[in-house]
XYZ file of N, CA, C and O in Angstrom:
768
model
N -18.542 -40.115 17.587
C -17.266 -40.552 18.061
C -17.242 -42.202 17.792
O -18.327 -42.884 17.901
N -16.320 -42.706 17.758
C -15.812 -44.346 18.036
C -16.414 -44.802 19.545
O -16.264 -44.007 20.193
N -16.654 -46.023 19.228
C -17.020 -46.787 20.123
C -15.875 -46.597 21.414
O -16.463 -46.457 22.545
N -14.788 -46.595 21.073
C -13.429 -46.482 22.216
C -13.325 -45.039 23.016
O -13.468 -44.958 23.955
N -13.969 -43.875 22.062
C -13.716 -42.588 22.330
C -15.054 -42.470 23.450
O -15.076 -41.778 24.032
N -16.075 -42.911 22.713
C -17.153 -43.107 23.980
C -17.384 -43.703 25.284
O -17.499 -43.198 25.964
N -16.692 -44.832 25.106
C -16.495 -45.645 26.620
C -15.325 -44.754 27.234
O -15.404 -44.762 28.361
N -14.243 -44.224 26.548
C -13.210 -43.188 27.341
C -14.227 -42.107 28.158
O -13.900 -41.629 29.242
N -14.993 -41.377 27.393
C -15.663 -40.450 27.673
C -16.422 -40.605 28.930
O -16.654 -40.283 29.875
N -17.088 -42.055 28.679
C -17.952 -42.387 29.911
C -17.189 -42.621 30.844
O -17.930 -42.442 32.355
N -16.092 -43.230 31.060
C -15.100 -43.474 32.087
C -14.860 -42.276 32.585
O -14.688 -42.061 33.961
N -14.825 -41.127 32.224
C -14.340 -40.147 32.782
C -15.551 -39.132 33.412
O -15.322 -38.002 33.794
N -16.767 -39.276 32.939
C -17.678 -38.777 33.450
C -18.132 -38.730 34.754
O -17.285 -39.950 35.295
N -18.810 -37.995 35.210
C -19.061 -37.911 36.787
C -19.948 -39.024 37.424
O -18.984 -39.751 38.215
N -21.219 -39.654 36.995
C -21.528 -40.879 37.526
C -22.439 -41.512 36.553
O -23.627 -40.645 36.099
N -22.263 -42.700 36.479
C -23.130 -43.450 35.379
C -24.085 -44.606 36.490
O -23.034 -45.256 36.896
N -25.236 -44.750 36.287
C -25.770 -45.640 37.027
C -25.351 -46.780 36.567
O -25.332 -47.411 35.174
N -25.675 -48.066 37.507
C -25.665 -49.478 36.877
C -27.018 -49.700 36.049
O -27.882 -49.731 36.861
N -26.761 -50.292 35.211
C -28.016 -50.650 34.187
C -27.993 -52.107 33.960
O -29.410 -52.407 33.953
N -27.084 -52.931 33.948
C -27.218 -54.298 33.900
C -27.393 -54.888 35.458
O -26.232 -54.872 36.186
N -28.347 -55.033 35.627
C -28.853 -55.723 36.944
C -28.128 -56.916 37.257
O -28.274 -57.720 36.552
N -27.619 -57.188 38.599
C -26.754 -58.185 39.019
C -27.753 -58.579 40.093
O -27.731 -57.831 40.890
N -27.865 -59.924 40.866
C -28.324 -60.353 41.740
C -27.718 -59.906 42.999
O -28.322 -59.998 44.263
N -26.446 -59.564 42.915
C -25.506 -59.397 44.129
C -24.136 -58.695 43.585
O -24.097 -58.269 42.446
N -23.458 -58.440 44.431
C -21.969 -57.942 44.310
C -20.985 -58.568 44.226
O -19.872 -58.048 44.490
N -21.182 -59.836 44.140
C -19.979 -60.965 44.218
C -19.052 -61.029 43.136
O -18.263 -61.551 43.173
N -19.368 -60.372 41.893
C -18.920 -60.721 40.565
C -18.960 -62.065 40.150
O -19.530 -62.775 40.543
N -17.560 -62.907 39.206
C -17.924 -64.022 38.971
C -17.262 -64.837 39.839
O -18.007 -66.118 39.815
N -16.601 -64.371 40.749
C -16.241 -65.070 41.995
C -15.863 -66.598 42.049
O -16.857 -67.311 42.481
N -14.707 -66.917 41.457
C -14.348 -68.059 41.437
C -12.856 -67.697 41.293
O -12.218 -66.819 40.748
N -11.967 -68.717 41.619
C -10.382 -69.037 41.564
C -9.931 -69.500 40.021
O -10.676 -70.246 39.582
N -9.254 -68.458 39.571
C -8.704 -68.943 38.223
C -7.887 -70.204 38.200
O -7.658 -70.886 37.345
N -7.484 -70.721 39.539
C -6.846 -72.144 39.679
C -7.804 -73.218 39.343
O -7.545 -74.235 38.705
N -9.108 -73.042 39.089
C -10.251 -73.896 38.880
C -9.739 -74.233 37.838
O -10.365 -75.420 37.340
N -9.252 -73.520 36.749
C -9.139 -74.027 35.495
C -8.346 -75.026 35.360
O -8.202 -75.824 34.427
N -7.405 -75.358 36.392
C -6.600 -76.574 36.423
C -7.245 -77.901 36.578
O -7.027 -79.207 36.277
N -8.387 -77.747 37.176
C -9.335 -79.169 37.871
C -10.812 -78.955 37.148
O -11.235 -80.261 37.325
N -11.227 -77.725 36.718
C -12.419 -77.751 36.252
C -12.540 -78.580 35.053
O -11.596 -78.914 34.178
N -13.958 -79.085 34.450
C -14.382 -80.047 33.647
C -15.742 -79.602 32.702
O -16.244 -78.682 33.479
N -15.873 -80.044 31.826
C -16.831 -79.512 30.716
C -17.267 -80.777 30.063
O -16.542 -81.592 29.945
N -18.345 -80.839 29.226
C -18.874 -81.581 28.070
C -18.836 -80.802 26.882
O -18.988 -79.613 26.787
N -18.843 -81.721 25.583
C -18.596 -81.129 24.458
C -20.244 -80.425 24.221
O -20.121 -79.713 23.134
N -21.124 -80.301 25.042
C -22.538 -79.926 24.736
C -22.946 -78.675 25.665
O -23.729 -78.080 25.491
N -21.638 -78.292 26.391
C -21.894 -77.459 27.739
C -22.362 -75.786 27.221
O -22.904 -75.179 27.583
N -21.777 -75.762 25.997
C -22.255 -74.121 25.218
C -23.127 -74.369 24.151
O -23.320 -73.456 23.279
N -23.914 -75.483 24.145
C -25.025 -75.477 23.099
C -26.077 -74.352 23.025
O -26.511 -73.930 22.440
N -26.226 -73.918 24.270
C -27.161 -73.015 24.744
C -26.708 -71.672 24.140
O -27.666 -70.650 23.672
N -25.400 -71.450 23.782
C -25.323 -70.020 23.126
C -25.366 -70.147 21.520
O -25.367 -69.010 21.318
N -25.425 -71.213 21.049
C -25.587 -71.143 19.684
C -27.170 -70.377 19.018
O -27.809 -70.605 19.920
N -26.903 -69.219 18.121
C -28.099 -68.709 17.736
C -27.378 -67.149 17.754
O -26.550 -66.906 17.608
N -28.764 -66.103 17.804
C -28.456 -64.836 17.372
C -29.117 -64.294 18.568
O -29.876 -64.524 19.005
N -28.074 -63.259 19.163
C -28.764 -62.775 20.415
C -28.650 -61.360 20.572
O -27.696 -60.497 19.479
N -29.272 -60.501 20.976
C -29.272 -58.814 21.079
C -28.875 -58.752 22.869
O -29.233 -59.637 23.620
N -27.637 -57.719 22.910
C -27.447 -57.674 24.446
C -27.457 -56.152 24.547
O -27.160 -55.332 24.046
N -27.254 -56.026 26.161
C -26.995 -54.859 27.028
C -25.988 -55.134 27.606
O -25.666 -56.168 28.271
N -24.976 -54.305 27.404
C -23.198 -54.609 27.991
C -23.074 -53.214 28.808
O -23.286 -52.041 28.335
N -22.437 -53.365 30.118
C -21.792 -52.395 30.850
C -20.563 -52.561 31.291
O -20.579 -53.550 31.876
N -19.475 -51.529 31.243
C -18.160 -51.899 31.903
C -18.374 -50.917 33.281
O -19.098 -50.423 33.420
N -17.303 -51.073 33.548
C -16.875 -50.221 34.912
C -15.033 -49.823 34.352
O -14.449 -50.721 33.936
N -14.649 -48.581 34.710
C -13.463 -48.079 34.688
C -12.527 -48.949 35.823
O -13.272 -49.198 36.881
N -11.205 -48.395 35.842
C -10.344 -48.940 36.828
C -10.721 -48.126 38.085
O -10.409 -48.953 39.104
N -11.326 -46.926 37.911
C -11.824 -46.444 39.551
C -12.919 -47.102 39.742
O -13.617 -46.720 40.933
N -13.608 -48.224 39.306
C -14.825 -48.563 39.721
C -16.154 -48.029 39.268
O -17.298 -48.494 39.606
N -15.918 -47.068 38.702
C -17.377 -46.604 38.275
C -18.043 -47.128 37.088
O -17.062 -47.403 36.092
N -19.006 -46.820 36.892
C -19.845 -47.747 35.854
C -19.735 -46.575 34.472
O -19.586 -45.500 34.657
N -19.360 -47.327 33.534
C -19.640 -46.555 32.082
C -20.896 -46.678 31.354
O -21.664 -47.323 31.932
N -21.138 -45.929 30.469
C -22.469 -45.712 29.556
C -22.463 -47.124 29.148
O -21.987 -47.843 28.322
N -23.834 -47.659 29.437
C -24.258 -49.114 28.574
C -24.201 -48.831 27.218
O -24.672 -47.719 26.575
N -24.101 -49.878 26.429
C -24.547 -50.291 25.179
C -25.308 -51.242 24.541
O -25.068 -52.383 25.371
N -25.753 -51.360 23.374
C -26.381 -52.611 23.199
C -25.720 -53.126 21.888
O -24.748 -52.141 21.288
N -25.837 -54.268 21.463
C -25.031 -55.104 20.593
C -26.032 -56.177 20.303
O -26.790 -56.680 20.625
N -24.895 -57.097 19.196
C -25.479 -58.413 18.641
C -24.535 -59.337 18.599
O -23.371 -58.962 18.468
N -24.796 -60.671 19.224
C -23.810 -61.462 19.038
C -24.561 -62.827 18.223
O -25.551 -63.170 18.682
N -23.563 -63.158 17.439
C -23.955 -64.068 16.334
C -23.008 -65.383 16.667
O -21.940 -64.953 16.431
N -23.622 -66.514 16.999
C -22.940 -67.844 17.501
C -23.487 -68.464 16.440
O -24.168 -69.370 16.375
N -22.314 -69.154 15.624
C -22.451 -70.001 14.289
C -22.806 -71.364 14.869
O -22.249 -71.630 16.277
N -23.679 -72.313 14.549
C -23.611 -73.727 14.676
C -22.490 -74.546 14.922
O -21.412 -73.893 14.290
N -22.552 -75.356 15.855
C -21.426 -76.272 15.824
C -21.007 -76.951 14.965
O -22.123 -77.564 14.151
N -19.739 -77.034 14.678
C -19.254 -77.892 13.755
C -18.198 -79.089 14.335
O -17.554 -78.794 15.345
N -18.581 -80.375 13.984
C -18.014 -81.463 14.593
C -17.785 -82.332 13.611
O -18.218 -82.495 12.540
N -16.390 -83.062 13.926
C -15.913 -84.422 12.785
C -15.677 -85.560 13.820
O -15.534 -86.605 13.374
N -16.921 -85.291 14.952
C -16.996 -86.676 15.365
C -16.133 -87.170 16.755
O -16.462 -87.642 17.572
N -15.084 -86.110 16.691
C -14.152 -86.079 17.745
C -14.246 -84.969 18.681
O -14.654 -84.636 19.610
N -13.971 -83.625 17.776
C -13.715 -82.512 18.348
C -14.972 -81.753 18.103
O -15.956 -81.919 17.226
N -14.899 -80.528 18.558
C -16.336 -79.356 18.614
C -15.753 -78.193 18.091
O -14.669 -77.761 19.246
N -16.254 -77.266 17.239
C -15.812 -75.884 17.048
C -16.779 -75.078 17.052
O -18.000 -75.576 16.640
N -17.058 -73.686 17.840
C -17.979 -73.003 17.619
C -17.183 -71.420 17.444
O -16.108 -71.240 18.168
N -17.800 -70.884 16.378
C -17.231 -69.501 15.945
C -18.488 -68.828 16.219
O -19.641 -68.699 15.919
N -17.797 -67.309 16.780
C -19.020 -66.322 16.952
C -18.650 -64.730 16.956
O -17.152 -64.975 17.152
N -19.415 -64.166 16.755
C -19.093 -62.808 16.510
C -19.902 -61.575 17.434
O -20.959 -61.530 17.061
N -18.866 -61.049 18.200
C -20.050 -60.187 19.176
C -19.432 -58.922 18.736
O -18.473 -58.579 18.713
N -20.554 -58.006 18.725
C -20.228 -56.550 18.280
C -21.384 -55.547 18.806
O -22.456 -55.803 18.927
N -20.556 -54.456 19.156
C -21.762 -53.272 19.663
C -22.435 -52.761 18.477
O -21.696 -53.115 17.430
N -23.701 -52.380 18.403
C -24.292 -51.857 17.479
C -23.723 -50.098 17.769
O -24.209 -49.275 18.125
N -23.023 -49.813 16.427
C -22.307 -49.067 16.422
C -22.348 -48.452 15.127
O -21.693 -49.123 14.096
N -23.473 -47.633 14.568
C -23.417 -47.068 12.812
C -22.131 -46.541 12.389
O -21.990 -46.522 11.324
N -21.216 -46.003 12.977
C -19.862 -45.721 12.314
C -18.845 -46.684 11.984
O -17.513 -46.850 11.658
N -19.260 -48.106 12.658
C -18.255 -49.600 12.732
C -18.931 -50.280 11.598
O -20.085 -50.214 10.985
N -18.271 -50.857 10.795
C -18.478 -52.134 9.819
C -18.889 -53.148 10.529
O -18.904 -53.377 11.889
N -19.815 -54.269 9.797
C -20.447 -55.156 10.591
C -19.173 -56.072 11.058
O -19.367 -56.754 11.957
N -17.945 -56.344 10.547
C -17.155 -57.255 10.980
C -16.275 -56.798 12.309
O -15.528 -57.263 12.562
N -16.641 -55.442 12.663
C -15.760 -54.969 13.863
C -16.407 -55.644 15.003
O -17.565 -56.149 14.870
N -15.775 -55.774 16.204
C -15.868 -56.313 16.998
C -15.158 -57.421 17.407
O -13.811 -57.400 17.069
N -15.435 -58.491 18.323
C -14.587 -59.314 18.733
C -15.293 -60.807 18.144
O -16.413 -61.192 18.122
N -14.455 -61.670 17.457
C -14.471 -62.871 16.679
C -13.923 -63.909 17.942
O -12.671 -63.922 18.268
N -14.751 -64.800 18.177
C -14.062 -66.197 19.178
C -14.261 -66.931 18.427
O -15.347 -67.707 17.870
N -13.235 -68.202 18.664
C -13.169 -69.549 18.350
C -13.023 -70.458 19.479
O -12.178 -70.173 20.171
N -14.070 -71.251 19.768
C -14.291 -72.086 20.946
C -14.067 -73.747 20.429
O -14.839 -74.126 19.627
N -13.090 -74.621 20.798
C -13.113 -75.620 20.656
C -13.236 -76.482 22.034
O -12.322 -76.178 22.612
N -13.465 -77.492 21.681
C -13.815 -78.768 22.869
C -12.517 -79.590 22.628
O -12.139 -79.925 21.720
N -11.893 -79.565 23.717
C -10.646 -80.465 23.843
C -11.119 -81.926 24.511
O -11.271 -81.624 25.889
N -11.270 -83.027 23.894
C -11.513 -84.120 24.559
C -10.707 -84.743 25.494
O -11.170 -85.329 26.377
N -9.481 -84.339 25.406
C -8.458 -84.634 26.145
C -8.730 -84.428 27.524
O -8.518 -84.860 28.451
N -8.751 -82.811 27.694
C -8.776 -81.979 28.979
C -9.751 -82.082 29.199
O -10.020 -81.627 30.522
N -11.091 -82.383 28.370
C -12.425 -82.111 29.088
C -12.677 -80.776 29.408
O -13.434 -80.316 30.437
N -12.204 -79.649 28.532
C -12.669 -78.587 28.673
C -12.686 -77.607 27.464
O -12.145 -78.113 26.258
N -13.061 -76.423 27.316
C -13.238 -75.656 26.131
C -12.115 -74.889 26.040
O -11.686 -74.081 26.854
N -11.718 -74.820 24.791
C -10.327 -73.913 24.778
C -11.012 -72.856 23.789
O -11.578 -73.076 22.506
N -10.394 -71.237 23.863
C -10.990 -70.581 23.025
C -9.986 -69.598 22.663
O -8.865 -69.324 23.483
N -9.994 -68.930 21.521
C -9.213 -67.747 21.102
C -10.100 -66.903 20.604
O -10.872 -67.108 19.801
N -9.850 -65.536 21.176
C -10.814 -64.255 20.458
C -9.554 -63.362 20.173
O -8.582 -63.387 20.362
N -10.535 -62.463 19.019
C -9.604 -61.395 18.766
C -10.570 -60.476 18.694
O -11.292 -60.500 17.682
N -9.955 -59.288 18.553
C -10.864 -57.814 18.682
C -10.287 -57.045 17.701
O -9.230 -57.007 17.183
N -10.734 -56.751 16.551
C -10.573 -56.064 15.079
C -10.162 -54.956 15.584
O -9.246 -54.568 14.857
N -10.416 -53.986 16.474
C -9.785 -52.943 16.980
C -8.252 -53.095 17.545
O -7.479 -52.132 17.290
N -8.101 -54.246 17.933
C -6.762 -54.579 18.692
C -5.673 -55.254 18.108
O -4.370 -55.073 18.014
N -6.424 -56.023 17.501
C -5.584 -57.279 16.559
C -4.653 -58.195 17.574
O -3.863 -58.686 17.017
N -5.229 -58.176 18.392
C -4.256 -59.422 19.652
C -5.326 -60.393 20.027
O -6.163 -60.169 20.532
N -4.531 -61.732 19.911
C -5.202 -63.009 20.416
C -5.457 -62.613 21.940
O -4.602 -62.366 22.773
N -6.514 -63.257 22.291
C -7.015 -63.651 23.687
C -7.248 -64.927 23.987
O -8.451 -65.469 23.807
N -6.564 -65.654 24.395
C -6.708 -67.059 24.781
C -7.465 -67.374 26.294
O -7.492 -66.428 27.008
N -8.184 -68.428 26.103
C -8.930 -68.604 27.315
C -9.351 -70.264 27.450
O -9.034 -70.869 26.591
N -9.792 -70.548 28.707
C -10.172 -71.683 29.103
C -11.707 -71.679 29.558
O -11.870 -70.887 30.602
N -12.587 -72.557 29.200
C -13.867 -72.563 29.654
C -14.263 -73.957 30.362
O -13.907 -74.753 29.601
N -15.404 -73.829 31.567
C -15.489 -75.083 31.990
C -16.716 -74.849 32.459
O -17.383 -73.967 32.562
N -17.283 -76.103 33.277
C -18.849 -75.685 33.952
C -18.487 -75.774 35.276
O -17.603 -76.041 36.011
N -19.638 -74.911 36.064
C -19.544 -74.605 37.247
C -21.051 -74.784 38.050
O -21.851 -73.875 37.805
N -21.514 -76.194 38.200
C -22.974 -76.441 38.311
C -23.775 -76.298 36.960
O -23.415 -76.562 35.915
N -24.613 -75.093 37.107
C -25.750 -74.632 36.030
C -24.917 -73.493 35.299
O -25.261 -73.159 34.149
N -23.659 -73.012 35.849
C -23.077 -71.712 35.123
C -21.972 -72.372 34.322
O -21.378 -73.475 34.345
N -21.330 -71.688 33.608
C -20.147 -71.766 32.783
C -19.402 -70.833 33.127
O -19.605 -69.668 33.223
N -17.949 -71.046 33.270
C -16.914 -70.132 33.477
C -15.903 -70.079 32.673
O -15.469 -71.060 31.834
N -15.333 -69.200 32.745
C -14.194 -69.102 31.705
C -12.982 -68.054 32.265
O -13.422 -66.889 32.947
N -11.529 -68.208 31.888
C -10.616 -66.956 31.750
C -10.087 -66.805 30.455
O -10.265 -67.715 29.648
N -9.788 -65.206 30.384
C -9.351 -65.040 29.208
C -8.077 -64.044 29.721
O -8.750 -63.112 30.225
N -7.292 -64.219 28.637
C -6.143 -63.073 28.914
C -6.421 -62.353 27.707
O -6.390 -62.452 26.524
N -6.091 -60.877 28.286
C -6.260 -59.471 27.296
C -5.065 -58.683 27.183
O -4.833 -58.108 28.156
N -4.072 -59.247 26.773
C -2.505 -58.766 26.842
C -2.229 -59.238 28.488
O -2.201 -60.360 28.824
N -1.831 -58.186 29.246
C -1.680 -58.268 30.602
C -2.815 -58.492 31.765
O -2.726 -58.847 33.189
N -4.127 -58.138 30.811
C -5.133 -58.123 31.957
C -5.776 -59.489 31.968
O -6.041 -60.217 30.714
N -6.092 -60.296 32.994
C -6.758 -61.542 33.070
C -8.349 -61.088 33.351
O -8.595 -60.272 34.275
N -9.262 -61.660 32.731
C -10.527 -61.482 33.216
C -11.224 -62.988 33.189
O -10.907 -64.008 32.739
N -11.919 -63.208 34.098
C -12.929 -64.263 34.679
C -14.234 -64.047 34.456
O -14.713 -62.838 34.992
N -14.991 -64.853 33.681
C -16.322 -64.598 33.444
C -17.197 -65.679 34.089
O -16.853 -67.033 34.338
N -18.289 -65.521 34.359
C -19.528 -66.110 34.742
C -20.527 -65.808 33.737
O -21.498 -65.239 33.914
N -21.416 -67.236 33.014
C -22.527 -67.064 32.515
C -23.465 -67.680 33.592
O -23.150 -69.015 34.143
N -24.306 -67.266 33.975
C -25.356 -67.882 34.796
C -26.865 -67.392 34.151
O -27.047 -66.476 33.464
N -27.741 -67.857 35.087
C -29.337 -67.506 34.720
C -29.522 -67.882 33.240
O -30.254 -67.143 32.485
N -29.075 -68.957 32.937
C -29.170 -69.455 31.537
C -30.400 -70.142 31.343
O -30.793 -71.244 32.344
N -31.219 -69.655 30.478
C -32.242 -70.493 30.005
C -32.076 -70.430 28.475
O -31.632 -69.931 27.915
N -33.661 -70.713 27.934
C -33.262 -71.118 26.539
C -33.439 -70.024 25.526
O -33.033 -69.838 24.550
N -33.884 -68.887 26.093
C -33.594 -67.501 25.400
C -33.125 -66.366 26.205
O -33.396 -65.172 25.457
N -32.185 -66.441 27.064
C -31.608 -65.645 27.829
C -30.667 -66.101 28.516
O -30.683 -67.200 29.323
N -29.782 -65.107 29.147
C -28.492 -65.228 30.102
C -28.021 -64.194 30.244
O -28.257 -63.217 29.781
N -27.195 -64.093 31.354
C -26.586 -62.895 31.714
C -25.080 -63.516 32.005
O -24.886 -64.729 32.305
N -24.197 -62.467 31.813
C -22.845 -62.802 32.399
C -21.989 -61.627 32.893
O -22.569 -60.734 32.738
N -21.223 -61.937 33.666
C -20.127 -60.698 34.571
C -18.975 -61.629 34.395
O -18.429 -62.586 34.455
N -18.338 -60.464 34.778
C -16.923 -60.479 34.316
C -16.112 -59.654 35.241
O -16.275 -58.611 35.362
N -14.975 -60.159 35.767
C -14.292 -59.500 36.967
C -12.616 -59.399 36.337
O -12.289 -60.309 35.676
N -12.044 -58.220 36.498
C -10.487 -58.047 35.816
C -9.650 -58.087 36.809
O -9.907 -57.342 38.031
N -8.230 -58.407 36.620
C -7.369 -57.944 37.736
C -6.164 -57.685 36.595
O -5.892 -58.373 35.513
N -5.553 -56.701 36.985
C -4.611 -56.086 36.135
C -3.069 -56.432 36.848
O -2.019 -55.870 36.348
N -2.949 -57.133 38.108
C -1.679 -57.580 38.838
C -1.817 -58.798 39.098
O -1.418 -59.487 40.035
N -2.313 -59.939 38.154
C -2.208 -61.245 37.981
C -2.873 -62.249 39.285
O -2.236 -62.928 39.952
N -4.064 -61.366 39.648
C -4.875 -61.992 40.571
C -4.802 -61.316 42.059
O -5.593 -61.839 42.838
N -3.940 -60.415 42.171
C -3.589 -59.808 43.670
C -4.909 -59.049 43.627
O -5.376 -59.231 45.050
N -5.444 -58.297 43.229
C -7.035 -57.413 43.596
C -7.573 -57.637 41.930
O -7.129 -57.975 40.633
N -8.665 -57.740 42.507
C -9.787 -57.673 41.121
C -11.016 -56.657 41.223
O -11.448 -56.141 42.154
N -11.406 -56.184 39.968
C -12.352 -55.264 39.935
C -13.780 -56.285 39.777
O -13.698 -56.794 38.463
N -14.517 -56.481 40.475
C -15.891 -57.015 40.357
C -16.537 -56.206 39.345
O -16.634 -55.240 39.149
N -17.312 -57.157 38.458
C -18.169 -56.871 37.794
C -17.691 -55.788 36.936
O -18.415 -54.816 36.127
N -16.363 -55.822 36.384
C -15.656 -54.912 35.366
C -16.603 -54.823 34.024
O -16.613 -53.855 33.301
N -17.020 -56.142 33.514
C -17.936 -56.146 32.509
C -19.193 -56.879 32.993
O -18.960 -58.006 33.493
N -20.192 -56.375 32.680
C -21.627 -57.228 32.595
C -22.400 -57.017 31.500
O -22.494 -56.207 30.489
N -23.257 -58.150 31.287
C -23.942 -58.428 29.878
C -25.404 -59.080 30.418
O -25.237 -60.224 30.829
N -26.311 -58.767 29.673
C -27.614 -59.236 29.525
C -28.144 -59.717 28.156
O -28.030 -58.600 27.372
N -28.255 -60.786 27.869
C -28.584 -61.285 26.672
C -29.806 -62.241 26.394
O -30.358 -62.503 27.185
N -30.398 -61.676 25.357
C -31.870 -61.954 24.839
C -31.569 -62.717 23.495
O -31.112 -62.149 22.347
N -32.264 -63.924 23.335
C -32.099 -64.646 22.031
C -33.033 -64.014 20.866
O -34.315 -63.633 21.364
N -32.777 -63.922 19.751
C -33.760 -63.173 18.750
C -33.601 -64.290 17.581
O -34.391 -64.082 16.780
N -32.971 -65.163 17.410
C -33.084 -66.457 16.659
C -32.365 -67.639 17.103
O -31.261 -67.326 17.982
N -32.278 -68.595 16.608
C -31.993 -70.014 16.735
C -30.696 -69.965 15.954
O -31.136 -70.530 14.620
């Protein structure tokens, strides 16, 4: 079955345990309005450059965990012209029924005027742009991203040179209610 079919089957199954461990149940836990005042630097996403293997687990809208899967994330080196910075990356599940190009391609650009990272992602299965804004929150990196009418807030945390985790909360009603840890991921570096 395709990845989408497997995810749908997992959402309708009886019970899947939480596989990607998180230190608490608070989710990404920040206000999306922080995107108006949050700041970042041109080097805040240097840690992400390289090739990563990951374990990803989602939740259905009913809150039940879905079947986890593994994948690879290739984050190309930074491109800079002395003013702006661009990072391109490709996030993909390990699915032998899909081509290498399947997955999500993201373009992250440092905006020196706003002092934030702006991004556009596109999933090859959906074909719709996913705009977002990224900034720093202490040692963590946070971002908001739109998937059509769904808004997702992410927190990258426990960042070190060879691993990190992220968690993402989703709202389908413009922030009135959130499903915490709608997506969770643990990543380990396999190349620089």
